[in-house]
Amino acid sequence: MTSDVELVQKFSDVYGVSGFEQDVVRLFKDETAGLGELTIDGMFNAVLARKENTGKQPLVQLDAHSDAVGLLTQAVRPNGMLKFVPLGGWVPSNIPAMKVVVRNKDGEYIPGVVATKPPHFMTAEERNAVPKIPNMSVDVGSSSREETINDFHIDTGCPIFPAAKFEYNEKKGLLFGKDFDDRLGAAAMTDILQQMSGKQLKVDVAAGLSAQEEVGMRGALALARKLNPDLAIVLEGVPADDTFEPDWLSQTRMGGGPMLRDYDTTFIANPNFQTYITSLADELGIPYTRAVRTGGGQDGAAIGNWKGVPTVVVGIPVRYEHSAYNWGSITDVRAAVNLTMALLERLDMDVIKRFTAL
Ligand SMILES: [Zn+2]
């Protein structure tokens, strides 16, 4: 495996859901050791200021979010199963029968499964019903509330993580695993920091690994307030549409290169910056798609809207986002990394001024 695939593997396998991102931050800290100064706040937002920053240049906030969608234990039922609330946007029908791990009060990871009644016991009506999250449970193999609380050390507030192991199809460059939204972005950002180490730029770069995106872009907003950037580039695992949209309407394709987002329901890219990055991709021969979405949202909204700074989103296509199992392509990760590095190398005060010119 090449080093970038290894990075994707590490970031995919690590457990981190909204509000419980510590393990992802620890990985980022290890992988960026020696590359700059890392600061971590009380929300577990981590920001790495490159060692090469001068403090006198325009500041670019790079962003990837550390959290992924998951579940949170609300209460232990009398039969020992866990009633939970969703963290982030789930389709209820994607949750049942999912393998999970629960982090108990001692910090141990306990395997479990989202319980379903065996079909043998279901009425026809039950089989056709749309499942409702408040009626679902996680089963860790316990048979009573006392056993779950006293023996498994699981109770209210314990986070629940999807549990899928990363796999790589080397021949096809295919990535399979969980949490590609936004661990592909986190791996790409880490790769960029590693590859650009020692390189002098005409901008300072603060790489923010932000928490709690899936519950309302909270970490990116906190970081933008603190960093006060002049510009933002968001690296985001974005939902692929190539399995169901016709070619003419498909705007995010696995293997199709980065998706440069024009519009979603929270965000409109700065048009001058968007033109600059698409022209750069054209010049470098990097394939990409542009996307005008009818839904969705991402950290670009939080950062861009905070102080009105020019912002673009470099999306990495992910099939089956917000489910436990994702597909992605290493070629898309590499294209996003190369485009972002080329962009950082060209940015300076004059270029940035052009983004706000009338
Ligand atoms: Zn995301």
CSV table of N, CA and C in Angstrom, one decimal, residues 3 22 46 63 67 81 112 145 177 179 209 228 240 277 347 352:
chain,number,residue,atom,x,y,z
A,3,SER,N,1.7,5.3,0.8
A,3,SER,CA,1.4,6.0,2.0
A,3,SER,C,0.1,6.7,2.1
A,22,GLN,N,-12.1,12.4,19.8
A,22,GLN,CA,-10.7,12.4,20.3
A,22,GLN,C,-9.8,11.5,19.6
A,46,ALA,N,-9.0,20.7,16.3
A,46,ALA,CA,-7.5,20.7,16.3
A,46,ALA,C,-7.1,21.6,15.1
A,63,ASP,N,-9.7,23.2,5.8
A,63,ASP,CA,-10.7,22.5,6.7
A,63,ASP,C,-11.0,21.1,6.3
A,67,ASP,N,-15.5,14.5,12.6
A,67,ASP,CA,-16.6,13.6,13.0
A,67,ASP,C,-17.3,13.0,11.9
A,81,MET,N,-31.1,-3.6,26.2
A,81,MET,CA,-30.7,-3.0,24.9
A,81,MET,C,-30.7,-1.5,25.1
A,112,GLY,N,-21.5,-4.6,19.0
A,112,GLY,CA,-23.0,-4.6,19.1
A,112,GLY,C,-23.6,-4.6,17.7
A,145,ARG,N,-31.1,-4.7,32.0
A,145,ARG,CA,-30.6,-3.4,32.2
A,145,ARG,C,-29.4,-3.4,33.2
A,177,GLY,N,-14.9,1.3,3.1
A,177,GLY,CA,-14.8,1.4,4.5
A,177,GLY,C,-15.9,2.4,5.0
A,179,ASP,N,-17.1,6.0,7.2
A,179,ASP,CA,-16.7,7.4,7.6
A,179,ASP,C,-15.9,8.2,6.6
A,209,LEU,N,-8.8,20.7,11.7
A,209,LEU,CA,-9.6,19.5,11.8
A,209,LEU,C,-10.8,19.8,12.7
A,228,ASN,N,-9.7,33.7,12.2
A,228,ASN,CA,-9.9,34.9,11.4
A,228,ASN,C,-9.2,34.8,10.1
A,240,ALA,N,-21.7,10.9,-3.7
A,240,ALA,CA,-21.7,10.6,-5.2
A,240,ALA,C,-23.1,10.4,-5.7
A,277,ILE,N,-10.0,28.3,-9.4
A,277,ILE,CA,-9.7,26.9,-9.1
A,277,ILE,C,-10.1,26.0,-10.3
A,347,LEU,N,-1.3,30.9,-4.5
A,347,LEU,CA,-1.9,31.9,-3.8
A,347,LEU,C,-1.0,33.0,-3.2
A,352,ILE,N,-5.5,36.8,-4.1
A,352,ILE,CA,-6.6,36.8,-3.1
A,352,ILE,C,-7.4,38.0,-3.3
